[in-house]
Amino acid sequence: MILLAPMEGLLDHMLRDVLTRVGGIDRCVSEFIRITDMLMPNRVFTRIVPELLNGGRTAAGVPVRAQLLGSDPVCMAENAAKLAALGPAGIDLNFGCPAKCVNRHRGGAVLLDEPELIHEIVSAVRRAMPADMALSAKMRLGYMDSHRTLDCALAMQDGGAEELVIHARTKADGYKPPAYWDRIAAVREALQARVVANGEIWTPADAENCRAQSGCSDLMVGRGMVANPGLALALQSPDGPPLSWAALLPLMRGFFDLVRSNVAHRHQAGRLKQWLHYLRRHYPEAEEAYLRLRTVNSPEELDLQMFGPDERGPRPLSPRPIDEEVESCTA
């Protein structure tokens, strides 16, 4: 099984839409929905996970689990119940985000120093969800070190998470190579829950090494898929042809259509150039395009220079959910 990772500010619903059209991805996880002390209105859930308006699946039919991030068990549970009513393909809990602004407000990887609280959060969410809806969690090996990796993994499993994705680095490691895939193996052996390995998987060879060292057959891929949108397909069908630049271009144009319909005008060009920057790792054509277009900040000009004249007519606008009042969580 190949899962597509969430990446705040990069791998969002627009890129999920495009990457799942290529093939090879079995399931996605959304970028996190930050839960504080409020019961979120449906529009927050559907803005971050618009697949909720499509039966919890991308346009290509790939299921999407919606991810929650927070530290208050009551608020997490109440929001999980409301989110579950919208029909996601499961709910995922974020205990892995390394961002300082998130950790400073007691969210993400900082909770890996508090396995007792993790258990309380997971248990509360599990009780609030329908019994037949899947619950998973994503974690790192630890916050500043990895001495409580197993404690945290057991807390998640015993709280009711049926699947754990383990990013094979601590928060202190950030995204610096290497990923310590071998450290996942001991956790996998101690758990009954499914364990998915994640981190530093850029090529089929990386995937093979990760599986061998972690003992996990299931993988989650993030930046590697952004850099090579054909990676999941290559992992599922090793003998198939690679995704060519010519085949990728229409998908990139579809992505930029989504960006221009959903993102503020001043940020639109940056989103396409951001993806081109990653694609440089795999495609020489992306290197040429990035160097040629990196100073172009007008989305209209960037569209024209990257893809040529558009003869398809105006782009349809995305539906906008109805606004709702925000409620406080029950104390």
Short mmCIF file of N, CA and C in Angstrom, two decimals, residues 165-247:
data_model
loop_
_atom_site.label_atom_id
_atom_site.label_comp_id
_atom_site.label_asym_id
_atom_site.label_seq_id
_atom_site.Cartn_x
_atom_site.Cartn_y
_atom_site.Cartn_z
N VAL A 165 1.54 5.73 11.10
CA VAL A 165 2.59 6.12 10.15
C VAL A 165 3.73 6.69 10.97
N ILE A 166 4.93 6.15 10.79
CA ILE A 166 6.08 6.63 11.55
C ILE A 166 7.09 7.27 10.61
N HIS A 167 7.28 8.58 10.77
CA HIS A 167 8.31 9.30 10.05
C HIS A 167 9.63 9.02 10.78
N ALA A 168 10.58 8.46 10.07
CA ALA A 168 11.78 7.90 10.70
C ALA A 168 12.84 8.93 11.07
N ARG A 169 12.39 10.03 11.68
CA ARG A 169 13.28 11.05 12.22
C ARG A 169 12.59 11.70 13.41
N THR A 170 13.35 12.30 14.29
CA THR A 170 12.78 13.08 15.38
C THR A 170 12.47 14.49 14.89
N LYS A 171 11.79 15.24 15.74
CA LYS A 171 11.56 16.66 15.42
C LYS A 171 12.90 17.37 15.30
N ALA A 172 13.85 17.05 16.17
CA ALA A 172 15.16 17.69 16.13
C ALA A 172 15.89 17.39 14.83
N ASP A 173 15.64 16.24 14.24
CA ASP A 173 16.26 15.88 12.96
C ASP A 173 15.69 16.69 11.80
N GLY A 174 14.47 17.18 11.97
CA GLY A 174 13.82 17.92 10.89
C GLY A 174 13.64 17.05 9.66
N TYR A 175 14.13 17.57 8.52
CA TYR A 175 14.06 16.81 7.27
C TYR A 175 15.45 16.49 6.74
N LYS A 176 16.44 16.58 7.62
CA LYS A 176 17.82 16.31 7.19
C LYS A 176 18.04 14.82 7.00
N PRO A 177 18.65 14.40 5.89
CA PRO A 177 19.00 12.99 5.72
C PRO A 177 20.03 12.60 6.78
N PRO A 178 20.04 11.32 7.17
CA PRO A 178 19.19 10.25 6.64
C PRO A 178 17.91 10.11 7.45
N ALA A 179 17.02 9.24 6.97
CA ALA A 179 15.89 8.77 7.77
C ALA A 179 16.31 7.44 8.38
N TYR A 180 15.98 7.24 9.64
CA TYR A 180 16.43 6.06 10.37
C TYR A 180 15.37 4.96 10.28
N TRP A 181 15.25 4.39 9.09
CA TRP A 181 14.22 3.38 8.83
C TRP A 181 14.35 2.18 9.75
N ASP A 182 15.58 1.82 10.10
CA ASP A 182 15.79 0.63 10.93
C ASP A 182 15.16 0.78 12.32
N ARG A 183 14.99 2.02 12.79
CA ARG A 183 14.42 2.23 14.12
C ARG A 183 12.91 1.97 14.15
N ILE A 184 12.30 1.90 12.98
CA ILE A 184 10.87 1.59 12.92
C ILE A 184 10.64 0.11 13.19
N ALA A 185 11.63 -0.74 12.86
CA ALA A 185 11.45 -2.18 12.92
C ALA A 185 11.04 -2.66 14.31
N ALA A 186 11.70 -2.17 15.34
CA ALA A 186 11.39 -2.63 16.70
C ALA A 186 9.97 -2.23 17.10
N VAL A 187 9.53 -1.06 16.66
CA VAL A 187 8.16 -0.62 16.96
C VAL A 187 7.16 -1.51 16.24
N ARG A 188 7.42 -1.78 14.98
CA ARG A 188 6.51 -2.63 14.20
C ARG A 188 6.37 -4.01 14.84
N GLU A 189 7.47 -4.55 15.33
CA GLU A 189 7.44 -5.88 15.93
C GLU A 189 6.66 -5.91 17.24
N ALA A 190 6.60 -4.78 17.93
CA ALA A 190 5.94 -4.72 19.23
C ALA A 190 4.45 -4.41 19.14
N LEU A 191 3.99 -3.98 17.97
CA LEU A 191 2.61 -3.53 17.81
C LEU A 191 1.77 -4.54 17.03
N GLN A 192 0.48 -4.53 17.30
CA GLN A 192 -0.47 -5.28 16.49
C GLN A 192 -1.05 -4.38 15.40
N ALA A 193 -1.08 -3.08 15.63
CA ALA A 193 -1.58 -2.14 14.62
C ALA A 193 -0.67 -2.15 13.40
N ARG A 194 -1.25 -1.82 12.26
CA ARG A 194 -0.46 -1.70 11.04
C ARG A 194 0.51 -0.53 11.18
N VAL A 195 1.75 -0.73 10.76
CA VAL A 195 2.76 0.33 10.80
C VAL A 195 3.20 0.65 9.38
N VAL A 196 3.20 1.93 9.06
CA VAL A 196 3.58 2.43 7.74
C VAL A 196 4.86 3.25 7.90
N ALA A 197 5.84 2.99 7.06
CA ALA A 197 7.12 3.71 7.14
C ALA A 197 7.09 4.95 6.25
N ASN A 198 7.74 6.02 6.72
CA ASN A 198 7.72 7.30 6.02
C ASN A 198 9.05 8.01 6.23
N GLY A 199 9.48 8.76 5.23
CA GLY A 199 10.66 9.59 5.36
C GLY A 199 11.76 9.27 4.38
N GLU A 200 12.15 10.26 3.58
CA GLU A 200 13.32 10.19 2.69
C GLU A 200 13.19 9.10 1.62
N ILE A 201 11.97 8.92 1.10
CA ILE A 201 11.74 7.96 0.01
C ILE A 201 11.59 8.75 -1.28
N TRP A 202 12.66 8.77 -2.07
CA TRP A 202 12.70 9.56 -3.31
C TRP A 202 12.67 8.69 -4.56
N THR A 203 13.09 7.45 -4.45
CA THR A 203 13.25 6.57 -5.61
C THR A 203 12.77 5.17 -5.27
N PRO A 204 12.55 4.32 -6.28
CA PRO A 204 12.22 2.92 -6.00
C PRO A 204 13.30 2.23 -5.17
N ALA A 205 14.56 2.59 -5.37
CA ALA A 205 15.63 1.99 -4.56
C ALA A 205 15.50 2.40 -3.10
N ASP A 206 15.14 3.66 -2.84
CA ASP A 206 14.89 4.10 -1.46
C ASP A 206 13.76 3.29 -0.84
N ALA A 207 12.70 3.09 -1.61
CA ALA A 207 11.55 2.33 -1.11
C ALA A 207 11.95 0.90 -0.75
N GLU A 208 12.76 0.29 -1.59
CA GLU A 208 13.22 -1.07 -1.33
C GLU A 208 14.07 -1.12 -0.05
N ASN A 209 14.96 -0.15 0.11
CA ASN A 209 15.80 -0.10 1.32
C ASN A 209 14.96 0.16 2.56
N CYS A 210 13.98 1.05 2.43
CA CYS A 210 13.12 1.36 3.56
C CYS A 210 12.34 0.12 4.00
N ARG A 211 11.79 -0.60 3.05
CA ARG A 211 11.05 -1.82 3.39
C ARG A 211 11.95 -2.85 4.05
N ALA A 212 13.16 -2.99 3.54
CA ALA A 212 14.09 -3.98 4.10
C ALA A 212 14.50 -3.62 5.53
N GLN A 213 14.76 -2.33 5.79
CA GLN A 213 15.24 -1.93 7.11
C GLN A 213 14.12 -1.81 8.14
N SER A 214 12.94 -1.36 7.70
CA SER A 214 11.83 -1.16 8.64
C SER A 214 10.98 -2.40 8.83
N GLY A 215 11.01 -3.29 7.85
CA GLY A 215 10.13 -4.45 7.89
C GLY A 215 8.70 -4.12 7.49
N CYS A 216 8.45 -2.89 7.05
CA CYS A 216 7.10 -2.46 6.66
C CYS A 216 6.91 -2.64 5.15
N SER A 217 5.81 -3.23 4.76
CA SER A 217 5.51 -3.32 3.34
C SER A 217 4.79 -2.07 2.86
N ASP A 218 4.14 -1.37 3.78
CA ASP A 218 3.37 -0.16 3.44
C ASP A 218 4.22 1.09 3.65
N LEU A 219 4.12 2.01 2.71
CA LEU A 219 4.94 3.22 2.74
C LEU A 219 4.07 4.46 2.57
N MET A 220 4.51 5.56 3.18
CA MET A 220 3.93 6.88 2.91
C MET A 220 5.01 7.73 2.27
N VAL A 221 4.64 8.37 1.15
CA VAL A 221 5.60 9.18 0.39
C VAL A 221 5.07 10.60 0.26
N GLY A 222 5.94 11.59 0.48
CA GLY A 222 5.56 12.99 0.38
C GLY A 222 6.37 13.73 -0.65
N ARG A 223 7.52 14.27 -0.25
CA ARG A 223 8.33 15.07 -1.17
C ARG A 223 8.78 14.27 -2.39
N GLY A 224 8.99 12.96 -2.21
CA GLY A 224 9.38 12.14 -3.35
C GLY A 224 8.33 12.11 -4.43
N MET A 225 7.06 12.15 -4.05
CA MET A 225 5.97 12.18 -5.03
C MET A 225 5.85 13.55 -5.68
N VAL A 226 6.14 14.60 -4.93
CA VAL A 226 6.08 15.95 -5.51
C VAL A 226 7.19 16.10 -6.56
N ALA A 227 8.37 15.55 -6.27
CA ALA A 227 9.50 15.64 -7.20
C ALA A 227 9.34 14.72 -8.39
N ASN A 228 8.71 13.58 -8.18
CA ASN A 228 8.49 12.60 -9.26
C ASN A 228 7.07 12.08 -9.16
N PRO A 229 6.10 12.72 -9.82
CA PRO A 229 4.71 12.31 -9.71
C PRO A 229 4.43 10.88 -10.17
N GLY A 230 5.37 10.27 -10.87
CA GLY A 230 5.21 8.89 -11.29
C GLY A 230 5.78 7.88 -10.31
N LEU A 231 6.26 8.34 -9.14
CA LEU A 231 6.94 7.45 -8.21
C LEU A 231 6.02 6.35 -7.68
N ALA A 232 4.83 6.70 -7.23
CA ALA A 232 3.92 5.68 -6.68
C ALA A 232 3.59 4.64 -7.74
N LEU A 233 3.38 5.08 -8.97
CA LEU A 233 3.09 4.15 -10.06
C LEU A 233 4.28 3.24 -10.31
N ALA A 234 5.49 3.79 -10.21
CA ALA A 234 6.70 2.97 -10.38
C ALA A 234 6.85 1.95 -9.27
N LEU A 235 6.42 2.32 -8.05
CA LEU A 235 6.50 1.38 -6.93
C LEU A 235 5.48 0.26 -7.07
N GLN A 236 4.32 0.58 -7.65
CA GLN A 236 3.27 -0.43 -7.84
C GLN A 236 3.52 -1.28 -9.07
N SER A 237 4.08 -0.68 -10.12
CA SER A 237 4.31 -1.39 -11.40
C SER A 237 5.74 -1.10 -11.86
N PRO A 238 6.72 -1.79 -11.30
CA PRO A 238 8.13 -1.48 -11.58
C PRO A 238 8.52 -1.60 -13.05
N ASP A 239 7.80 -2.42 -13.81
CA ASP A 239 8.15 -2.62 -15.22
C ASP A 239 7.46 -1.63 -16.16
N GLY A 240 6.64 -0.76 -15.61
CA GLY A 240 5.92 0.18 -16.45
C GLY A 240 6.81 1.33 -16.90
N PRO A 241 6.38 2.07 -17.94
CA PRO A 241 7.18 3.21 -18.41
C PRO A 241 7.12 4.36 -17.42
N PRO A 242 8.19 5.15 -17.32
CA PRO A 242 8.18 6.31 -16.42
C PRO A 242 7.23 7.38 -16.94
N LEU A 243 6.79 8.25 -16.04
CA LEU A 243 5.93 9.36 -16.44
C LEU A 243 6.78 10.41 -17.15
N SER A 244 6.49 10.64 -18.40
CA SER A 244 7.29 11.56 -19.20
C SER A 244 6.91 13.01 -18.91
N TRP A 245 7.80 13.92 -19.27
CA TRP A 245 7.52 15.35 -19.12
C TRP A 245 6.31 15.75 -19.96
N ALA A 246 6.19 15.18 -21.16
CA ALA A 246 5.06 15.49 -22.04
C ALA A 246 3.75 15.05 -21.40
N ALA A 247 3.75 13.92 -20.70
CA ALA A 247 2.54 13.45 -20.03
C ALA A 247 2.25 14.26 -18.77
#
